[in-house]
Tab-separated table of C-alpha atoms in Angstrom:
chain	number	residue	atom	x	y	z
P	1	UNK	CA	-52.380	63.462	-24.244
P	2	UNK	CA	-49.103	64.634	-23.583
P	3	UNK	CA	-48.845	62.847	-20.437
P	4	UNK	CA	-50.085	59.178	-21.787
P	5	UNK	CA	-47.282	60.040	-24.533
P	6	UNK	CA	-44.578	60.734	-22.014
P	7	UNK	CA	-45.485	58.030	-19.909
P	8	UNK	CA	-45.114	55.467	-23.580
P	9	UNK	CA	-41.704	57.228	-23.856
P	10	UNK	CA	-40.442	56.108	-20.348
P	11	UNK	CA	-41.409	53.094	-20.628
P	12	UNK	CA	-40.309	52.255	-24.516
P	13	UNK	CA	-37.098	53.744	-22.511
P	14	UNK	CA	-37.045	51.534	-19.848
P	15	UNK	CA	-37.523	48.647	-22.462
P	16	UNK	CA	-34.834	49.772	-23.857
P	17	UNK	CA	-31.986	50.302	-20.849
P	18	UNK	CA	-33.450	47.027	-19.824
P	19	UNK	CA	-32.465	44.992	-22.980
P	20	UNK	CA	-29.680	47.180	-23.394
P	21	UNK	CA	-28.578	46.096	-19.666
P	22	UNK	CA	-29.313	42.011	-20.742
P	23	UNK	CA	-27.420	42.294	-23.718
P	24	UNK	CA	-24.368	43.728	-21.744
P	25	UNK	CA	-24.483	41.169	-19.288
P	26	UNK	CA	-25.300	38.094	-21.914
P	27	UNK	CA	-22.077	39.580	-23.799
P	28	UNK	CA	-20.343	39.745	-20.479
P	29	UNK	CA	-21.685	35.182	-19.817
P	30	UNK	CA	-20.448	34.531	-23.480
P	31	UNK	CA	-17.259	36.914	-23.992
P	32	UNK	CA	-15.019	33.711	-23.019
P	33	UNK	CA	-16.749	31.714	-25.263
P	34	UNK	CA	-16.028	30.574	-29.460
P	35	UNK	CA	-17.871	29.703	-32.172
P	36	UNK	CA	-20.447	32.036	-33.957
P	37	UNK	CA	-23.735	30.288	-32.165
P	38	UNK	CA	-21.523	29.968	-28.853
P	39	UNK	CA	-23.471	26.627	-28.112
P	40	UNK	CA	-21.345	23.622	-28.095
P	41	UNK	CA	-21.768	21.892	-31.535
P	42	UNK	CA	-20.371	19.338	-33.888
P	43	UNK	CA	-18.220	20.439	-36.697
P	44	UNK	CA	-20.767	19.992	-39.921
P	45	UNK	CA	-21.757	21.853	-43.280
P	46	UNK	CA	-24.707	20.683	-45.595
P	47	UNK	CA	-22.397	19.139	-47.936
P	48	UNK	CA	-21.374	16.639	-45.275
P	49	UNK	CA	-24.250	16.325	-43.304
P	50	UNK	CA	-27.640	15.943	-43.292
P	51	UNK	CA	-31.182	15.672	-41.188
P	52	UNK	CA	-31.860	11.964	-39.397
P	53	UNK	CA	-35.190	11.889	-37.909
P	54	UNK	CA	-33.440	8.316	-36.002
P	55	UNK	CA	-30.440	10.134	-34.855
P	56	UNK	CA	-30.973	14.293	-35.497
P	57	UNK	CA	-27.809	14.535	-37.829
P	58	UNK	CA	-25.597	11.825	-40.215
P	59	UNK	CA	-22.834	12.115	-42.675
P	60	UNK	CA	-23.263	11.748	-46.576
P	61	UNK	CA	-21.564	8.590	-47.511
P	62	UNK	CA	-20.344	8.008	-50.543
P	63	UNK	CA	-21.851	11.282	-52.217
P	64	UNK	CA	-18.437	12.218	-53.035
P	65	UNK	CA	-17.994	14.320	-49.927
P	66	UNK	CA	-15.088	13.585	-47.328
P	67	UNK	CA	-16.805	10.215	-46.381
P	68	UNK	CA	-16.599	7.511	-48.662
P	69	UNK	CA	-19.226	4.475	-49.628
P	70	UNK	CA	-18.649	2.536	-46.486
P	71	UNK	CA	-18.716	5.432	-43.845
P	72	UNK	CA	-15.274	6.446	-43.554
P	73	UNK	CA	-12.677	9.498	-44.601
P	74	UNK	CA	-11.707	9.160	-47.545
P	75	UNK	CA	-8.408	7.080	-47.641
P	76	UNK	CA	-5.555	5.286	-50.768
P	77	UNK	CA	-6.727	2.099	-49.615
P	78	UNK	CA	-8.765	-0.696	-51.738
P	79	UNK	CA	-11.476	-2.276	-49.647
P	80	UNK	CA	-10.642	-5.787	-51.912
P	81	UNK	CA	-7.197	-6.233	-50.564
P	82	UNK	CA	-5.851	-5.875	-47.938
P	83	UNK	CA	-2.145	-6.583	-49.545
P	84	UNK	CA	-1.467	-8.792	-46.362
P	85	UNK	CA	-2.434	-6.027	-44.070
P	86	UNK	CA	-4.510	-5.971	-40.816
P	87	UNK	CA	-7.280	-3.890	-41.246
P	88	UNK	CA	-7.736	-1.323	-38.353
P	89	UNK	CA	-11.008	0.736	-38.057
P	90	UNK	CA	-11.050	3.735	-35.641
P	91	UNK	CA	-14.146	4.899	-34.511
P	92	UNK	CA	-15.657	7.884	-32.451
P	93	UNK	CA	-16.205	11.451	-32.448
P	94	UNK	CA	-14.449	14.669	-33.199
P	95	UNK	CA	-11.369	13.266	-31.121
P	96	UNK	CA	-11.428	10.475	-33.806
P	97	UNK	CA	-12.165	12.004	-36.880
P	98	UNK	CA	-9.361	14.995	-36.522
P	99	UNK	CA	-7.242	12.103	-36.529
P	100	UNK	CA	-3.891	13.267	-34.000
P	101	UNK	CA	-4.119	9.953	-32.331
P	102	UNK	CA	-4.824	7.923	-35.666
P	103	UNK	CA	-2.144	9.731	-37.152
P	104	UNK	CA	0.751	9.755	-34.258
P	105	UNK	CA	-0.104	5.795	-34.033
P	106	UNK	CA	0.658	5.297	-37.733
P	107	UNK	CA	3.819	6.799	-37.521
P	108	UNK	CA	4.606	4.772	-34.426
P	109	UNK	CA	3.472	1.406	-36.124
P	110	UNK	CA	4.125	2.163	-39.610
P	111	UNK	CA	2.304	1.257	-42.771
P	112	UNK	CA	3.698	-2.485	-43.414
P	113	UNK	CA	1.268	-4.376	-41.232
P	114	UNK	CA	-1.600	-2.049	-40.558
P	115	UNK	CA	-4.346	-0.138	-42.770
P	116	UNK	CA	-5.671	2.752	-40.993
P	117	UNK	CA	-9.571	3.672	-41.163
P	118	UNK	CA	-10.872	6.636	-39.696
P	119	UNK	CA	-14.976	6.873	-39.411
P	120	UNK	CA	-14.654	9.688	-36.923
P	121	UNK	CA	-17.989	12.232	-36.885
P	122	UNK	CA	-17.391	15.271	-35.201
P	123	UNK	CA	-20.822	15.311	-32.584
P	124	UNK	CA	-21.449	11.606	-32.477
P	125	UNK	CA	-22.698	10.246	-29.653
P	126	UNK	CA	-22.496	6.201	-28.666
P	127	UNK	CA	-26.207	5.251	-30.599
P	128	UNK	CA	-24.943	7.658	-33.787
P	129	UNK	CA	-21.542	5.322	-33.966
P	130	UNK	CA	-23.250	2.543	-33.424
P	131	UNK	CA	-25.578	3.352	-36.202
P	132	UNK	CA	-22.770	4.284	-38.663
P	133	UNK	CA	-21.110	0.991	-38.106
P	134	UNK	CA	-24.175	-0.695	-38.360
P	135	UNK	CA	-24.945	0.861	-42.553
P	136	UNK	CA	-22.129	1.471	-43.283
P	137	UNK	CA	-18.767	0.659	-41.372
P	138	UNK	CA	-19.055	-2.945	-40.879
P	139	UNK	CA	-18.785	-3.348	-44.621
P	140	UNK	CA	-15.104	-2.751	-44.579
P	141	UNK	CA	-14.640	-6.022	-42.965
P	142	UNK	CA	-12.468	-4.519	-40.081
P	143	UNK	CA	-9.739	-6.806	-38.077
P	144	UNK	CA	-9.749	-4.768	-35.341
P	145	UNK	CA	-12.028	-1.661	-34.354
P	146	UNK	CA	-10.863	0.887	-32.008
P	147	UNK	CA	-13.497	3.073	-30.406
P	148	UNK	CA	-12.268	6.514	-28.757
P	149	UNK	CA	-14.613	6.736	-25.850
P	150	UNK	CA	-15.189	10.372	-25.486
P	151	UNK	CA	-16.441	12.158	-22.206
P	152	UNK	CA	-18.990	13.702	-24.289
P	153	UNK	CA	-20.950	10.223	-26.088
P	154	UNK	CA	-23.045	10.487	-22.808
P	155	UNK	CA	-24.567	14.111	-24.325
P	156	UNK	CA	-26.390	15.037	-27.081
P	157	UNK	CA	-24.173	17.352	-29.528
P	158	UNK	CA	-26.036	19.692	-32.244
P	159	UNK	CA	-24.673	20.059	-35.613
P	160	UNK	CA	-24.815	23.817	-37.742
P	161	UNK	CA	-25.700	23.736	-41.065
P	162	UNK	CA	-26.236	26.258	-43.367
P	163	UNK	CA	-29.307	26.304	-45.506
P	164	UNK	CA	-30.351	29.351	-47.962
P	165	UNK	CA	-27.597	31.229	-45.967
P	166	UNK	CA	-29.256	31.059	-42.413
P	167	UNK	CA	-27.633	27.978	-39.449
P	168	UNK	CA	-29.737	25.350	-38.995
P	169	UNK	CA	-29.217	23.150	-36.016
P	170	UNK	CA	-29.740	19.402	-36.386
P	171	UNK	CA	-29.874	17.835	-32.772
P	172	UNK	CA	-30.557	14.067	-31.575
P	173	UNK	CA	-34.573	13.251	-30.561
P	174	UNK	CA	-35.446	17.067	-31.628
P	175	UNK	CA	-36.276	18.323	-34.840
P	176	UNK	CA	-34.208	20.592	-37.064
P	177	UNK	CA	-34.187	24.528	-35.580
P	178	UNK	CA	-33.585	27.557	-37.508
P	179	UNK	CA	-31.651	30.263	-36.077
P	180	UNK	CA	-31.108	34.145	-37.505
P	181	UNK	CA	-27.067	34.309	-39.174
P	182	UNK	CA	-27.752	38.124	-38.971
P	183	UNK	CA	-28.932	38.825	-35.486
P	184	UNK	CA	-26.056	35.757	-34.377
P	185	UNK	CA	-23.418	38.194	-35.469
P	186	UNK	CA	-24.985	41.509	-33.603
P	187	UNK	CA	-26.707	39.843	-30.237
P	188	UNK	CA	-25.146	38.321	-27.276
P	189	UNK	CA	-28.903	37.700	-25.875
P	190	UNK	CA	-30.179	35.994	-29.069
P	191	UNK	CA	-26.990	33.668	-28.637
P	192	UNK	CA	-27.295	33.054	-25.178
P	193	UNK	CA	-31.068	32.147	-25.562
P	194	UNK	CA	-30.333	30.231	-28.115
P	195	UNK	CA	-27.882	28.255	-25.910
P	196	UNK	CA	-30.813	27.903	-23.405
P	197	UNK	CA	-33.159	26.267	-26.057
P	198	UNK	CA	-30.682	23.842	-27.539
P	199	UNK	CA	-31.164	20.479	-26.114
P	200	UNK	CA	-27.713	19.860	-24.118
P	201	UNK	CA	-28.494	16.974	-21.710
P	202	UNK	CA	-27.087	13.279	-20.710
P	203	UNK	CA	-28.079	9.898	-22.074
P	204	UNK	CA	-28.752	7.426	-19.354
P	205	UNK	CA	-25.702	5.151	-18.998
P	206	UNK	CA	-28.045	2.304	-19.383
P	207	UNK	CA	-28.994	3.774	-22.586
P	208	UNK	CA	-24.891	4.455	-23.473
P	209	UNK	CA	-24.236	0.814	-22.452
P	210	UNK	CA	-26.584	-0.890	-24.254
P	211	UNK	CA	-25.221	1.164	-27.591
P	212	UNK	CA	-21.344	-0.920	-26.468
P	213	UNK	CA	-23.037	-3.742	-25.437
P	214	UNK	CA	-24.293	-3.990	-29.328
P	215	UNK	CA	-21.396	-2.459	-31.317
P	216	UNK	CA	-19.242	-5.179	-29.362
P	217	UNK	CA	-21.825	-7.883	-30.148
P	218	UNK	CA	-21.696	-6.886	-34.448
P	219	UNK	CA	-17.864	-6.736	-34.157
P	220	UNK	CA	-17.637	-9.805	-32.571
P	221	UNK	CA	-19.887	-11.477	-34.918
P	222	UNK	CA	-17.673	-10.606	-37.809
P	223	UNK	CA	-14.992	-12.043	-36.155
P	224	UNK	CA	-12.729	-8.781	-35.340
P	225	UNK	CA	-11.062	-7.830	-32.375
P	226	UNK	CA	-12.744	-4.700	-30.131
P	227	UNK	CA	-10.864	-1.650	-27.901
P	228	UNK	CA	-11.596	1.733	-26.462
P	229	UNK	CA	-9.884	4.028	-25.989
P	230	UNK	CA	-11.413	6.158	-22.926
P	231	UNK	CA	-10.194	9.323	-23.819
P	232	UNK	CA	-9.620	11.573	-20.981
P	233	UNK	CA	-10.333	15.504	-20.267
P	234	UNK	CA	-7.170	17.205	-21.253
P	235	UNK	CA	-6.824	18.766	-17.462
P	236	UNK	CA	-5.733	17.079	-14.342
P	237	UNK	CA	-8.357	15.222	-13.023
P	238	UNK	CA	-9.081	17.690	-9.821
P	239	UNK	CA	-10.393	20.292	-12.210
P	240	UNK	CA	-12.583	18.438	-14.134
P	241	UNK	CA	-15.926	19.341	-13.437
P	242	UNK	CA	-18.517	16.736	-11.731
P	243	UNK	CA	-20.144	15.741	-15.050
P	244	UNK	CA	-16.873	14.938	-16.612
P	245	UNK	CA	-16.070	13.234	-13.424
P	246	UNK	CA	-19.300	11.655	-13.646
P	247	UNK	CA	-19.244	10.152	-16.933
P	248	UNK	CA	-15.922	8.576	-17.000
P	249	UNK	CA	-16.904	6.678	-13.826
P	250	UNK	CA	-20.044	5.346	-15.650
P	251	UNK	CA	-17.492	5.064	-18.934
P	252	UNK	CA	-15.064	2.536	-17.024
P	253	UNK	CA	-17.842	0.840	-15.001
P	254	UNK	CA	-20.006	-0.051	-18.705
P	255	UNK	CA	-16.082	-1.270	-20.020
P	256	UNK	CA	-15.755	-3.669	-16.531
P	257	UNK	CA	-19.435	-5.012	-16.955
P	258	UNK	CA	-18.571	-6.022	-20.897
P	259	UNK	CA	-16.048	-7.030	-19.927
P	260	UNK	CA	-13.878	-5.208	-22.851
P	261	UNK	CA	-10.616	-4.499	-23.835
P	262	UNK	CA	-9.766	-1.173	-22.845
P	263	UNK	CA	-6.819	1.706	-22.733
P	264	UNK	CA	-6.893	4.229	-19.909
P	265	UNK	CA	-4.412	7.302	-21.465
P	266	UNK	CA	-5.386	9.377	-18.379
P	267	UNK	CA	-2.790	8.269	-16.185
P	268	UNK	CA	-0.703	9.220	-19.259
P	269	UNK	CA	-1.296	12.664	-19.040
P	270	UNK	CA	1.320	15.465	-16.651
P	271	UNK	CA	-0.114	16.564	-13.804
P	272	UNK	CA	0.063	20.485	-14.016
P	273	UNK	CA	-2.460	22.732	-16.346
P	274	UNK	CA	0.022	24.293	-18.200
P	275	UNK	CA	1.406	20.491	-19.692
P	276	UNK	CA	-1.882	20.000	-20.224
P	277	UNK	CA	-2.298	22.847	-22.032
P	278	UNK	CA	0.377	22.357	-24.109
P	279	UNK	CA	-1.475	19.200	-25.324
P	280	UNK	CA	-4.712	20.818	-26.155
P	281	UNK	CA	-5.424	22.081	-30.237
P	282	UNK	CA	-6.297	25.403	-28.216
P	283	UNK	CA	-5.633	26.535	-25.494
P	284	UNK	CA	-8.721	26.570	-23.895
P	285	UNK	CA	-10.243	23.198	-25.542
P	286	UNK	CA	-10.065	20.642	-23.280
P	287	UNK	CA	-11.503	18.071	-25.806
P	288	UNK	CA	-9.306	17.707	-28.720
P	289	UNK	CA	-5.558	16.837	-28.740
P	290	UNK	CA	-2.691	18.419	-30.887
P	291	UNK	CA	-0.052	16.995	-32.330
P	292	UNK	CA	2.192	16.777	-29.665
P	293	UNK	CA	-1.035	15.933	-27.516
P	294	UNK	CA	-2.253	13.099	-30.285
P	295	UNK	CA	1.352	11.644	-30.034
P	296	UNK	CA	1.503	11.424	-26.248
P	297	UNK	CA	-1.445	9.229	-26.101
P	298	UNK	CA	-0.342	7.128	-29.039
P	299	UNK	CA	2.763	6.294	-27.184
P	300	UNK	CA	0.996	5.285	-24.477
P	301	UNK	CA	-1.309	2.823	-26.801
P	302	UNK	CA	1.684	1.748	-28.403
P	303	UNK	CA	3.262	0.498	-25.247
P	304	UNK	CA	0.598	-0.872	-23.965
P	305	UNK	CA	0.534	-2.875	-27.563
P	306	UNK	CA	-2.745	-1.434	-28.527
P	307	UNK	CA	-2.858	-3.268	-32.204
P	308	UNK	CA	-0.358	-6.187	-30.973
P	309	UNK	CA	-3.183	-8.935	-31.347
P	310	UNK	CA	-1.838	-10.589	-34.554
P	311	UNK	CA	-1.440	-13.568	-32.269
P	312	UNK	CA	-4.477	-13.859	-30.635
């Protein structure tokens, strides 16, 4: 008896060095890493968001949130008149709706000629935009519509939520998944597997194109003008890893088939990582611009006469 017993102790022991051991070395994979699921997710919180069985996550327009009846930030601006105004409608993801670039461009152009719309969703991929447009956007009656193309709109980006106080993540083609706020906060291994088991993969570029193919065909059809905006990693190109490399390739060869209007800031950008760093909202994210970031690329839009189509 004594033996079986020792023999259960060594081996509830070696259980126990052994997930001691993977939690060590899942802290060690995610100690570089933010955010409290450390799996890369949209900005979201029930009030703003909620479950799409079509597209895995959408914003609550017009339920008083930050998104108002026709899909966009709230904003001082009456949808009835424009007050002799061109109506400008910028559209995207994160990059879009934390609104550096929106913002930097209105100070550049000023408020005289222009109204500024932002229906930025932090996550969005290309069929999610296209979507929110499609309810909701188009209603606004835009002039023009400026799309940020992001590197990410080829990947499908969870959003957390939190319902009776535990994270739910609401992901594109998957349903909702409930994950544990209390072990989040104590386990590197629950956080890495739950990295593992989040959908994180690409959209066929046939799949992404056919999304601009048919946001270009709606704002045509109301008679607006249509950019992009192919927003670039915020890192000199050589260290962008193959996927980013990747997608922008397939980005600028769906813009030359459709043959659309488009602004290339990447050239725009210094040449050493610590300029580029300087650019970045933190350090280490590569994906969102600050301020000084936001006002570098509108500079380059505004030069390139980005909303100069009054004549056209």
């Amino acid at each position: 008896m004594k033996i079986i017993l020792k023999r259960f102790l060594l081996i509830f022991l070696g259980i126990g060095l052994a997930l001691f051991a993977f939690e060590a070395t899942a802290g060690f994979l995610l100690k570089r890493q933010k955010g409290p699921l450390h799996v890369p997710m949209a900005e979201g919180t029930l009030k703003e968001m909620y479950y799409d069985t079509q597209l895995g996550f959408f914003p609550r327009v017009g339920e008083g949130g930050e998104y108002g009846p026709h899909g966009c930030l709230s904003n001082e601006y009456d949808v009835g008149d424009r007050k002799g105004r061109q109506r400008i409608l910028f559209i995207g993801d994160s990059v879009t709706h934390r609104h550096m670039i929106v913002d930097a461009l209105r100070e550049l152009y000023g408020d005289q000629d222009f109204e500024y719309w932002n229906a930025g969703v932090g996550g969005f991929n290309t069929e999610q935009i296209l979507e929110l447009y499609r309810r909701h956007n188009q209603e606004i009656e835009p002039d023009h519509v400026v799309f940020t193309f992001h590197n990410n709109d080829f990947q499908l980006t969870p959003v957390a939520v939190e319902e009776n106080g535990e994270p739910v993540l609401y992901i594109p083609d998957h349903p909702p998944m409930q994950a544990s706020h209390s072990i989040i906060g104590r386990s590197a291994l629950y956080r890495l597997w739950l990295r593992f088991v989040t959908p994180d993969y690409e959209r066929a570029p046939e799949e992404v194109k056919r999304d601009v193919a048919e946001l270009q065909r709606l704002i045509q059809e109301q008679g607006a003008k249509f950019s992009v905006v192919l927003f670039p990693i915020l890192a000199p190109y050589d260290t962008w890893a193959l996927r980013e490399q990747r997608s922008r390739r397939q980005a600028l060869e769906i813009l030359d088939a459709l043959e659309i209007r488009y602004f290339d800031p990447l050239e725009a950008l210094p040449e050493d990582l610590a300029s580029c760093k300087l650019l970045r909202q933190e350090p280490d994210d590569t994906w969102h611009p600050s301020s000084e970031g936001g006002m570098l690329m509108a500079k380059f839009l505004h030069q390139g006469g980005l909303l100069d189509l009054k004549g056209e």
